[in-house]
mmCIF file of C-alpha atoms in Angstrom:
data_model
loop_
_atom_site.group_PDB
_atom_site.id
_atom_site.type_symbol
_atom_site.label_atom_id
_atom_site.label_comp_id
_atom_site.label_asym_id
_atom_site.label_seq_id
_atom_site.Cartn_x
_atom_site.Cartn_y
_atom_site.Cartn_z
ATOM 1 C CA MET M 1 -60.295 -127.043 -27.093
ATOM 2 C CA LYS M 2 -61.945 -128.502 -24.001
ATOM 3 C CA LYS M 3 -63.833 -126.158 -21.705
ATOM 4 C CA VAL M 4 -63.828 -125.630 -17.951
ATOM 5 C CA ALA M 5 -66.858 -124.249 -16.112
ATOM 6 C CA HIS M 6 -65.680 -122.143 -13.172
ATOM 7 C CA LEU M 7 -68.097 -121.542 -10.318
ATOM 8 C CA ARG M 8 -67.787 -118.600 -7.911
ATOM 9 C CA ASN M 9 -70.935 -117.303 -6.244
ATOM 10 C CA THR M 10 -69.643 -113.725 -6.336
ATOM 11 C CA PHE M 11 -67.296 -112.961 -9.219
ATOM 12 C CA LEU M 12 -65.228 -111.145 -8.103
ATOM 13 C CA PRO M 13 -64.246 -109.199 -4.952
ATOM 14 C CA LEU M 14 -61.143 -107.000 -5.227
ATOM 15 C CA SER M 15 -59.301 -109.319 -2.848
ATOM 16 C CA GLU M 16 -59.688 -112.345 -5.147
ATOM 17 C CA THR M 17 -57.474 -111.478 -8.086
ATOM 18 C CA PHE M 18 -55.889 -114.901 -7.616
ATOM 19 C CA ILE M 19 -59.027 -116.580 -8.970
ATOM 20 C CA TYR M 20 -59.128 -114.278 -11.996
ATOM 21 C CA ASP M 21 -55.454 -114.993 -12.746
ATOM 22 C CA GLN M 22 -55.959 -118.751 -12.601
ATOM 23 C CA ILE M 23 -58.679 -118.475 -15.244
ATOM 24 C CA LYS M 24 -56.941 -115.831 -17.348
ATOM 25 C CA TYR M 25 -53.698 -117.777 -17.726
ATOM 26 C CA LEU M 26 -55.208 -121.096 -18.797
ATOM 27 C CA THR M 27 -53.956 -121.812 -22.310
ATOM 28 C CA GLY M 28 -54.754 -125.499 -22.812
ATOM 29 C CA PHE M 29 -58.417 -125.083 -21.879
ATOM 30 C CA SER M 30 -61.031 -122.441 -22.577
ATOM 31 C CA SER M 31 -63.133 -121.159 -19.687
ATOM 32 C CA PHE M 32 -66.442 -119.677 -18.737
ATOM 33 C CA VAL M 33 -67.744 -118.551 -15.354
ATOM 34 C CA LEU M 34 -71.067 -119.205 -13.634
ATOM 35 C CA THR M 35 -71.870 -116.680 -10.914
ATOM 36 C CA ARG M 36 -74.698 -115.369 -8.812
ATOM 37 C CA SER M 37 -73.415 -111.791 -9.217
ATOM 38 C CA TYR M 38 -70.692 -110.245 -11.398
ATOM 39 C CA LEU M 39 -68.776 -107.439 -9.622
ATOM 40 C CA ASN M 40 -65.879 -105.228 -10.714
ATOM 41 C CA LYS M 41 -66.362 -106.086 -14.370
ATOM 42 C CA GLU M 42 -63.872 -103.472 -15.540
ATOM 43 C CA LEU M 43 -61.128 -105.018 -13.374
ATOM 44 C CA PHE M 44 -61.930 -108.653 -14.137
ATOM 45 C CA PRO M 45 -62.960 -108.734 -17.797
ATOM 46 C CA LEU M 46 -63.651 -112.184 -19.193
ATOM 47 C CA ALA M 47 -65.436 -112.989 -22.429
ATOM 48 C CA GLU M 48 -67.838 -115.490 -20.929
ATOM 49 C CA VAL M 49 -69.286 -114.757 -17.498
ATOM 50 C CA TYR M 50 -72.873 -115.906 -16.975
ATOM 51 C CA GLU M 51 -74.702 -114.117 -14.171
ATOM 52 C CA LEU M 52 -78.046 -115.202 -12.778
ATOM 53 C CA PRO M 53 -80.572 -112.977 -14.566
ATOM 54 C CA SER M 54 -83.225 -112.269 -11.922
ATOM 55 C CA ARG M 55 -83.905 -112.037 -8.197
ATOM 56 C CA PRO M 56 -86.135 -115.154 -8.184
ATOM 57 C CA GLU M 57 -83.308 -117.107 -9.844
ATOM 58 C CA ILE M 58 -80.820 -115.838 -7.265
ATOM 59 C CA PHE M 59 -83.160 -116.677 -4.385
ATOM 60 C CA HIS M 60 -83.844 -120.194 -5.652
ATOM 61 C CA TYR M 61 -80.173 -120.905 -6.321
ATOM 62 C CA THR M 62 -79.021 -119.503 -2.960
ATOM 63 C CA PHE M 63 -81.431 -121.595 -0.931
ATOM 64 C CA PHE M 64 -81.824 -124.735 -3.066
ATOM 65 C CA ARG M 65 -78.482 -124.870 -4.987
ATOM 66 C CA ARG M 66 -80.218 -125.329 -8.328
ATOM 67 C CA SER M 67 -80.544 -123.040 -11.319
ATOM 68 C CA LYS M 68 -82.303 -123.694 -14.613
ATOM 69 C CA PHE M 69 -80.217 -120.881 -16.088
ATOM 70 C CA PHE M 70 -76.916 -122.527 -15.117
ATOM 71 C CA GLU M 71 -78.187 -125.877 -16.380
ATOM 72 C CA LYS M 72 -78.997 -124.259 -19.732
ATOM 73 C CA ILE M 73 -75.484 -122.805 -19.997
ATOM 74 C CA ILE M 74 -73.849 -126.114 -19.087
ATOM 75 C CA LYS M 75 -75.929 -127.905 -21.713
ATOM 76 C CA GLU M 76 -75.009 -125.346 -24.364
ATOM 77 C CA LYS M 77 -71.296 -125.071 -23.550
ATOM 78 C CA ASN M 78 -70.689 -128.750 -22.825
ATOM 79 C CA PRO M 79 -67.658 -128.333 -20.512
ATOM 80 C CA ALA M 80 -65.269 -131.178 -19.754
ATOM 81 C CA LEU M 81 -65.269 -130.438 -16.014
ATOM 82 C CA ILE M 82 -66.375 -128.021 -13.302
ATOM 83 C CA HIS M 83 -63.884 -126.121 -11.142
ATOM 84 C CA ALA M 84 -65.484 -124.711 -7.991
ATOM 85 C CA HIS M 85 -63.533 -121.942 -6.269
ATOM 86 C CA TYR M 86 -63.959 -122.357 -2.483
ATOM 87 C CA GLY M 87 -65.494 -125.289 -0.644
ATOM 88 C CA ILE M 88 -68.896 -123.614 -0.437
ATOM 89 C CA GLU M 89 -68.991 -123.396 -4.232
ATOM 90 C CA GLY M 90 -68.153 -127.106 -4.301
ATOM 91 C CA VAL M 91 -71.409 -127.807 -2.479
ATOM 92 C CA TYR M 92 -73.273 -125.617 -4.984
ATOM 93 C CA ALA M 93 -71.593 -127.348 -7.928
ATOM 94 C CA ARG M 94 -72.699 -130.847 -6.872
ATOM 95 C CA PRO M 95 -76.167 -130.696 -8.482
ATOM 96 C CA LEU M 96 -74.575 -129.729 -11.817
ATOM 97 C CA LYS M 97 -72.017 -132.503 -11.461
ATOM 98 C CA GLU M 98 -74.763 -135.043 -10.784
ATOM 99 C CA LYS M 99 -77.112 -133.901 -13.561
ATOM 100 C CA PHE M 100 -74.466 -133.693 -16.296
ATOM 101 C CA LYS M 101 -72.079 -136.410 -15.025
ATOM 102 C CA LEU M 102 -69.115 -134.011 -14.960
ATOM 103 C CA PRO M 103 -65.880 -134.288 -12.947
ATOM 104 C CA LEU M 104 -65.705 -131.758 -10.099
ATOM 105 C CA ILE M 105 -62.551 -130.024 -8.837
ATOM 106 C CA VAL M 106 -62.839 -127.929 -5.684
ATOM 107 C CA SER M 107 -60.222 -125.376 -4.601
ATOM 108 C CA PHE M 108 -59.972 -124.554 -0.899
ATOM 109 C CA TYR M 109 -58.406 -121.189 -0.098
ATOM 110 C CA GLY M 110 -58.641 -120.892 3.685
ATOM 111 C CA HIS M 111 -61.551 -119.717 5.799
ATOM 112 C CA GLU M 112 -64.105 -122.205 4.461
ATOM 113 C CA ILE M 113 -62.152 -125.083 5.981
ATOM 114 C CA THR M 114 -60.542 -123.440 9.026
ATOM 115 C CA ARG M 115 -63.816 -121.882 10.246
ATOM 116 C CA LEU M 116 -65.302 -125.364 10.214
ATOM 117 C CA PRO M 117 -68.649 -126.155 8.610
ATOM 118 C CA LYS M 118 -71.155 -125.865 11.423
ATOM 119 C CA PHE M 119 -74.873 -125.416 11.791
ATOM 120 C CA THR M 120 -76.015 -121.899 10.968
ATOM 121 C CA LEU M 121 -79.061 -120.558 9.166
ATOM 122 C CA TYR M 122 -77.332 -117.372 8.044
ATOM 123 C CA PRO M 123 -76.007 -116.873 5.508
ATOM 124 C CA PRO M 124 -77.901 -119.600 3.608
ATOM 125 C CA ALA M 125 -74.770 -120.641 1.709
ATOM 126 C CA TRP M 126 -73.082 -121.610 4.991
ATOM 127 C CA PHE M 127 -76.139 -123.588 6.060
ATOM 128 C CA ASN M 128 -75.967 -125.536 2.798
ATOM 129 C CA TYR M 129 -72.228 -125.979 3.240
ATOM 130 C CA TRP M 130 -72.792 -127.492 6.676
ATOM 131 C CA ARG M 131 -75.663 -129.649 5.419
ATOM 132 C CA TYR M 132 -73.898 -131.115 2.368
ATOM 133 C CA PHE M 133 -70.283 -131.061 3.556
ATOM 134 C CA ASP M 134 -69.994 -134.836 3.958
ATOM 135 C CA GLU M 135 -71.486 -135.407 0.516
ATOM 136 C CA LEU M 136 -68.894 -133.071 -0.987
ATOM 137 C CA LYS M 137 -66.099 -135.152 0.571
ATOM 138 C CA LYS M 138 -67.586 -138.257 -0.998
ATOM 139 C CA ASP M 139 -68.550 -136.940 -4.429
ATOM 140 C CA GLY M 140 -65.794 -134.473 -5.367
ATOM 141 C CA ASP M 141 -63.184 -135.816 -7.777
ATOM 142 C CA VAL M 142 -60.169 -133.641 -6.863
ATOM 143 C CA PHE M 143 -59.648 -131.255 -3.945
ATOM 144 C CA LEU M 144 -57.009 -128.525 -4.224
ATOM 145 C CA PRO M 145 -55.977 -126.911 -0.919
ATOM 146 C CA ALA M 146 -53.885 -123.773 -1.453
ATOM 147 C CA CYS M 147 -51.101 -124.903 0.907
ATOM 148 C CA GLU M 148 -49.919 -127.904 2.885
ATOM 149 C CA PHE M 149 -51.474 -126.485 6.065
ATOM 150 C CA LEU M 150 -54.926 -126.612 4.434
ATOM 151 C CA ARG M 151 -54.261 -130.054 3.011
ATOM 152 C CA LYS M 152 -53.676 -131.391 6.525
ATOM 153 C CA LYS M 153 -56.912 -129.721 7.647
ATOM 154 C CA LEU M 154 -58.848 -131.415 4.860
ATOM 155 C CA LEU M 155 -57.340 -134.823 5.599
ATOM 156 C CA ALA M 156 -58.188 -134.405 9.288
ATOM 157 C CA LYS M 157 -61.807 -133.858 8.260
ATOM 158 C CA GLY M 158 -61.919 -137.060 6.276
ATOM 159 C CA PHE M 159 -61.180 -135.953 2.725
ATOM 160 C CA PRO M 160 -59.645 -138.809 0.692
ATOM 161 C CA GLU M 161 -55.860 -138.506 0.619
ATOM 162 C CA ARG M 162 -55.573 -139.734 -2.963
ATOM 163 C CA LYS M 163 -57.920 -136.975 -4.149
ATOM 164 C CA THR M 164 -56.388 -134.134 -2.112
ATOM 165 C CA ILE M 165 -53.493 -132.324 -3.815
ATOM 166 C CA THR M 166 -51.698 -129.216 -2.570
ATOM 167 C CA HIS M 167 -51.763 -126.565 -5.275
ATOM 168 C CA TYR M 168 -50.132 -123.243 -4.434
ATOM 169 C CA ILE M 169 -51.680 -120.214 -6.070
ATOM 170 C CA GLY M 170 -49.370 -118.323 -8.396
ATOM 171 C CA ILE M 171 -48.902 -114.613 -8.995
ATOM 172 C CA ASP M 172 -48.080 -112.682 -12.170
ATOM 173 C CA VAL M 173 -44.324 -112.410 -11.621
ATOM 174 C CA ASP M 174 -43.521 -111.091 -15.112
ATOM 175 C CA TYR M 175 -46.052 -108.284 -14.772
ATOM 176 C CA ILE M 176 -44.715 -107.233 -11.382
ATOM 177 C CA LEU M 177 -41.073 -107.327 -12.500
ATOM 178 C CA GLY M 178 -41.998 -105.169 -15.484
ATOM 179 C CA LEU M 179 -43.437 -102.374 -13.347
ATOM 180 C CA PRO M 180 -41.376 -99.179 -13.096
ATOM 181 C CA GLU M 181 -39.218 -98.768 -10.030
ATOM 182 C CA ILE M 182 -40.240 -96.099 -7.517
ATOM 183 C CA ARG M 183 -37.938 -94.455 -5.031
ATOM 184 C CA ARG M 184 -38.179 -96.402 -1.802
ATOM 185 C CA GLU M 185 -39.354 -94.895 1.468
ATOM 186 C CA PRO M 186 -37.300 -97.042 3.882
ATOM 187 C CA LYS M 187 -39.293 -96.035 6.951
ATOM 188 C CA THR M 188 -42.692 -96.856 5.406
ATOM 189 C CA ILE M 189 -44.240 -100.110 6.611
ATOM 190 C CA LEU M 190 -47.010 -101.495 4.397
ATOM 191 C CA THR M 191 -49.798 -103.947 5.142
ATOM 192 C CA VAL M 192 -52.466 -105.103 2.688
ATOM 193 C CA GLY M 193 -55.639 -106.998 3.513
ATOM 194 C CA ARG M 194 -59.264 -106.781 4.492
ATOM 195 C CA LEU M 195 -59.744 -105.201 7.901
ATOM 196 C CA VAL M 196 -60.970 -108.342 9.608
ATOM 197 C CA GLU M 197 -59.748 -110.123 12.718
ATOM 198 C CA LYS M 198 -57.508 -112.710 11.058
ATOM 199 C CA LYS M 199 -55.313 -110.056 9.414
ATOM 200 C CA GLY M 200 -53.985 -109.030 12.835
ATOM 201 C CA THR M 201 -53.909 -105.298 11.985
ATOM 202 C CA GLU M 202 -54.610 -104.393 15.616
ATOM 203 C CA PHE M 203 -51.304 -105.952 16.679
ATOM 204 C CA LEU M 204 -49.411 -104.145 13.936
ATOM 205 C CA ILE M 205 -50.815 -100.793 15.091
ATOM 206 C CA ARG M 206 -49.786 -101.611 18.658
ATOM 207 C CA ALA M 207 -46.315 -102.603 17.415
ATOM 208 C CA MET M 208 -46.060 -99.267 15.585
ATOM 209 C CA GLU M 209 -46.406 -97.459 18.904
ATOM 210 C CA ILE M 210 -43.145 -99.161 19.958
ATOM 211 C CA VAL M 211 -41.455 -98.577 16.572
ATOM 212 C CA LEU M 212 -42.267 -94.864 16.677
ATOM 213 C CA ARG M 213 -40.435 -94.409 19.976
ATOM 214 C CA LYS M 214 -37.198 -94.999 18.061
ATOM 215 C CA TYR M 215 -38.231 -93.773 14.615
ATOM 216 C CA PRO M 216 -40.809 -91.009 15.070
ATOM 217 C CA GLY M 217 -40.783 -90.356 11.328
ATOM 218 C CA ALA M 218 -41.845 -93.883 10.396
ATOM 219 C CA ARG M 219 -45.349 -94.497 9.095
ATOM 220 C CA LEU M 220 -47.696 -97.400 8.571
ATOM 221 C CA VAL M 221 -49.791 -97.577 5.383
ATOM 222 C CA ILE M 222 -52.856 -99.821 5.693
ATOM 223 C CA VAL M 223 -54.378 -100.849 2.357
ATOM 224 C CA GLY M 224 -57.767 -102.517 2.617
ATOM 225 C CA ASP M 225 -61.170 -101.975 4.130
ATOM 226 C CA GLY M 226 -63.567 -103.848 6.365
ATOM 227 C CA PHE M 227 -65.852 -103.732 9.363
ATOM 228 C CA LEU M 228 -62.951 -103.200 11.812
ATOM 229 C CA ARG M 229 -61.770 -99.962 10.216
ATOM 230 C CA LYS M 230 -63.389 -97.552 12.684
ATOM 231 C CA LYS M 231 -62.175 -99.605 15.637
ATOM 232 C CA LEU M 232 -58.626 -99.576 14.266
ATOM 233 C CA GLU M 233 -58.735 -95.832 13.590
ATOM 234 C CA LEU M 234 -59.832 -95.277 17.199
ATOM 235 C CA LEU M 235 -56.994 -97.490 18.428
ATOM 236 C CA ALA M 236 -54.464 -95.366 16.529
ATOM 237 C CA LYS M 237 -55.937 -92.237 18.114
ATOM 238 C CA ASP M 238 -55.933 -93.770 21.590
ATOM 239 C CA LEU M 239 -52.250 -94.670 21.185
ATOM 240 C CA ARG M 240 -51.598 -91.117 19.942
ATOM 241 C CA ILE M 241 -50.022 -92.317 16.710
ATOM 242 C CA ALA M 242 -52.846 -91.515 14.262
ATOM 243 C CA ARG M 243 -50.670 -89.014 12.379
ATOM 244 C CA ASN M 244 -48.294 -91.878 11.479
ATOM 245 C CA ILE M 245 -51.015 -94.273 10.302
ATOM 246 C CA TYR M 246 -52.521 -93.871 6.832
ATOM 247 C CA PHE M 247 -55.704 -95.816 6.050
ATOM 248 C CA ALA M 248 -55.651 -95.993 2.245
ATOM 249 C CA GLY M 249 -58.847 -98.047 1.875
ATOM 250 C CA ALA M 250 -59.412 -100.736 -0.738
ATOM 251 C CA LEU M 251 -57.285 -100.163 -3.845
ATOM 252 C CA THR M 252 -56.926 -101.705 -7.285
ATOM 253 C CA ARG M 253 -54.092 -104.138 -7.797
ATOM 254 C CA ASP M 254 -51.927 -101.615 -9.681
ATOM 255 C CA LYS M 255 -52.282 -99.101 -6.836
ATOM 256 C CA VAL M 256 -51.299 -101.824 -4.372
ATOM 257 C CA PHE M 257 -48.202 -102.574 -6.437
ATOM 258 C CA GLU M 258 -47.271 -98.885 -6.380
ATOM 259 C CA TRP M 259 -47.224 -99.009 -2.596
ATOM 260 C CA MET M 260 -45.252 -102.260 -2.665
ATOM 261 C CA LYS M 261 -42.659 -100.625 -4.909
ATOM 262 C CA LYS M 262 -42.480 -97.617 -2.584
ATOM 263 C CA ALA M 263 -42.498 -99.133 0.927
ATOM 264 C CA GLY M 264 -39.471 -100.356 2.867
ATOM 265 C CA VAL M 265 -41.042 -103.272 4.773
ATOM 266 C CA PHE M 266 -44.134 -105.411 4.258
ATOM 267 C CA CYS M 267 -45.967 -106.760 7.308
ATOM 268 C CA LEU M 268 -48.894 -109.164 7.572
ATOM 269 C CA PRO M 269 -49.286 -110.264 11.223
ATOM 270 C CA SER M 270 -52.085 -112.780 10.623
ATOM 271 C CA VAL M 271 -53.784 -114.546 13.534
ATOM 272 C CA THR M 272 -56.374 -117.256 14.055
ATOM 273 C CA ALA M 273 -59.701 -115.501 14.605
ATOM 274 C CA ASN M 274 -62.066 -116.417 17.421
ATOM 275 C CA ASP M 275 -64.334 -118.302 14.993
ATOM 276 C CA GLY M 276 -61.356 -120.247 13.564
ATOM 277 C CA ASP M 277 -60.989 -118.085 10.459
ATOM 278 C CA SER M 278 -57.425 -118.419 9.173
ATOM 279 C CA GLU M 279 -55.320 -117.678 6.131
ATOM 280 C CA GLY M 280 -54.266 -120.124 3.464
ATOM 281 C CA SER M 281 -51.087 -118.843 1.809
ATOM 282 C CA PRO M 282 -51.750 -115.120 1.303
ATOM 283 C CA GLY M 283 -51.060 -113.878 -2.205
ATOM 284 C CA VAL M 284 -50.065 -110.421 -0.960
ATOM 285 C CA ILE M 285 -46.998 -111.923 0.717
ATOM 286 C CA LYS M 286 -45.928 -113.466 -2.597
ATOM 287 C CA GLU M 287 -46.602 -110.173 -4.409
ATOM 288 C CA ALA M 288 -44.594 -108.246 -1.820
ATOM 289 C CA GLY M 289 -41.719 -110.681 -2.309
ATOM 290 C CA ALA M 290 -41.861 -110.224 -6.087
ATOM 291 C CA CYS M 291 -41.700 -106.452 -5.494
ATOM 292 C CA GLY M 292 -38.482 -106.903 -3.524
ATOM 293 C CA LEU M 293 -39.961 -106.208 -0.097
ATOM 294 C CA PRO M 294 -38.691 -107.944 3.047
ATOM 295 C CA VAL M 295 -41.589 -109.491 4.931
ATOM 296 C CA VAL M 296 -42.514 -109.633 8.602
ATOM 297 C CA SER M 297 -45.330 -112.068 9.304
ATOM 298 C CA THR M 298 -46.418 -114.778 11.744
ATOM 299 C CA TYR M 299 -46.187 -118.511 12.321
ATOM 300 C CA HIS M 300 -49.742 -118.856 11.107
ATOM 301 C CA ALA M 301 -51.465 -121.313 8.742
ATOM 302 C CA GLY M 302 -49.558 -121.646 5.447
ATOM 303 C CA ILE M 303 -47.434 -118.504 5.880
ATOM 304 C CA PRO M 304 -44.261 -120.407 6.941
ATOM 305 C CA GLU M 305 -44.538 -122.203 3.588
ATOM 306 C CA ILE M 306 -44.133 -118.934 1.665
ATOM 307 C CA VAL M 307 -41.820 -116.901 3.940
ATOM 308 C CA LEU M 308 -38.340 -118.314 4.511
ATOM 309 C CA GLU M 309 -37.431 -117.324 8.074
ATOM 310 C CA GLY M 310 -34.162 -115.393 8.107
ATOM 311 C CA GLU M 311 -33.895 -115.463 4.294
ATOM 312 C CA THR M 312 -36.858 -113.613 2.798
ATOM 313 C CA GLY M 313 -38.238 -112.199 6.032
ATOM 314 C CA PHE M 314 -39.002 -112.773 9.690
ATOM 315 C CA LEU M 315 -41.768 -114.755 11.391
ATOM 316 C CA VAL M 316 -43.055 -114.151 14.915
ATOM 317 C CA PRO M 317 -45.704 -115.840 17.071
ATOM 318 C CA GLU M 318 -49.288 -114.702 16.601
ATOM 319 C CA ARG M 319 -50.385 -111.658 18.664
ATOM 320 C CA ASN M 320 -46.851 -111.019 19.944
ATOM 321 C CA VAL M 321 -46.604 -107.230 19.718
ATOM 322 C CA SER M 322 -43.113 -106.882 21.176
ATOM 323 C CA GLU M 323 -41.515 -109.416 18.803
ATOM 324 C CA LEU M 324 -43.384 -107.913 15.874
ATOM 325 C CA ALA M 325 -41.972 -104.477 16.720
ATOM 326 C CA GLU M 326 -38.502 -105.946 17.257
ATOM 327 C CA LYS M 327 -38.371 -107.513 13.773
ATOM 328 C CA ILE M 328 -39.718 -104.371 12.101
ATOM 329 C CA LEU M 329 -37.054 -102.327 13.889
ATOM 330 C CA LEU M 330 -34.313 -104.728 12.750
ATOM 331 C CA LEU M 331 -35.292 -104.103 9.141
ATOM 332 C CA LEU M 332 -35.697 -100.356 9.546
ATOM 333 C CA GLU M 333 -32.210 -100.161 11.050
ATOM 334 C CA ASP M 334 -30.408 -102.307 8.469
ATOM 335 C CA GLY M 335 -30.678 -101.324 4.806
ATOM 336 C CA THR M 336 -28.306 -104.111 3.765
ATOM 337 C CA LEU M 337 -30.541 -106.720 5.406
ATOM 338 C CA ARG M 338 -33.621 -105.237 3.724
ATOM 339 C CA GLU M 339 -31.952 -105.497 0.330
ATOM 340 C CA LYS M 340 -30.745 -109.056 0.997
ATOM 341 C CA PHE M 341 -34.213 -110.260 2.036
ATOM 342 C CA GLY M 342 -35.729 -108.417 -0.928
ATOM 343 C CA ARG M 343 -33.427 -110.127 -3.455
ATOM 344 C CA CYS M 344 -34.000 -113.549 -1.922
ATOM 345 C CA GLY M 345 -37.743 -112.950 -1.872
ATOM 346 C CA LYS M 346 -37.798 -112.080 -5.568
ATOM 347 C CA ASP M 347 -35.867 -115.227 -6.477
ATOM 348 C CA PHE M 348 -37.974 -117.465 -4.229
ATOM 349 C CA VAL M 349 -41.306 -116.191 -5.551
ATOM 350 C CA ALA M 350 -40.184 -116.343 -9.199
ATOM 351 C CA GLU M 351 -39.038 -119.939 -8.777
ATOM 352 C CA ARG M 352 -41.961 -121.284 -6.751
ATOM 353 C CA PHE M 353 -45.045 -119.150 -7.435
ATOM 354 C CA ASP M 354 -44.984 -117.887 -11.024
ATOM 355 C CA ILE M 355 -48.607 -117.946 -12.251
ATOM 356 C CA LYS M 356 -47.594 -119.387 -15.621
ATOM 357 C CA LYS M 357 -45.862 -122.353 -14.009
ATOM 358 C CA LYS M 358 -48.701 -122.901 -11.554
ATOM 359 C CA THR M 359 -51.301 -122.742 -14.320
ATOM 360 C CA ARG M 360 -49.457 -125.406 -16.311
ATOM 361 C CA GLU M 361 -49.594 -127.577 -13.187
ATOM 362 C CA LEU M 362 -53.324 -126.917 -12.881
ATOM 363 C CA GLU M 363 -53.887 -127.880 -16.505
ATOM 364 C CA GLU M 364 -52.028 -131.134 -15.896
ATOM 365 C CA ILE M 365 -54.390 -131.869 -12.988
ATOM 366 C CA TYR M 366 -57.319 -131.247 -15.347
ATOM 367 C CA ARG M 367 -55.873 -133.603 -17.976
ATOM 368 C CA LYS M 368 -55.236 -136.418 -15.512
ATOM 369 C CA LEU M 369 -58.819 -136.182 -14.321
ATOM 370 C CA LEU M 370 -60.142 -136.452 -17.866
#
């Protein structure tokens, strides 16, 4: 069986289960991972993950993109191709591609193309990304943006159209459908994501202040952590709604699914951050759909490609607090509409975003390249 070398500089943050699933569900190829640091090993167990063994190795690789250790593994394992996860990793994979004459596939998931490669000395990986970005466009063999929105961004930056293929990331539909049902809490609104600007959590908290005027017993559950947490907690206190806002912190995937099975509405009011940071096609929206949750989100990045307006959920303009509150209230008021959107969402996600189907498509991309 032919092998694929997967490159991710940090393998793997809790928010990147989608990368783990892509590797886990490959059946026509075997895989191994090259990484600077291996995190959350108990949650992302793979048989072959090769982590840089020392600080000097990490330093040299981070600044100069080369590693004798990775070269040794590539020579021993003799993969058929390299799959770099994120554009930055594509830049770091180029020396291995050149030395071993291997095809290179690069997946783009969002921020690394919407934030724009620009001159910066910190962190070093972004400096290298800026420095070698044009070479990546020229030397990569296949580029896989995670939605059509990102594909258009790549083409606008000069990536070759014939090499740039939209590949939506799948989710484990069978696993989610097999989870036990939990009694719904119709007045619980759930959001899941890192507490960073692009997730738009501030606007959801402000919308909750309006929602609570009509439904004082409603609550917002915020799953995720990040540098904005204290600011958001203070906002809830300032609006005098802190008792209705629960900050759950970062949770494992199974705990997230428990909340998705319990909540009445899922909301992800994503926005374009000041530095250009944007979403791709957020996996949590697909997971919420598979859990039967109606979705309220925004006309942002690739989200309109995965939420069917008026069928699986509602979309509102970015940063529009009043419309966000209005759509949440519509769903809180109408149980029949919630159920209808939930059923349609399940069907839509199962048909379009099943990880097994998407992995077969990925394997076909591999085969065509070889």
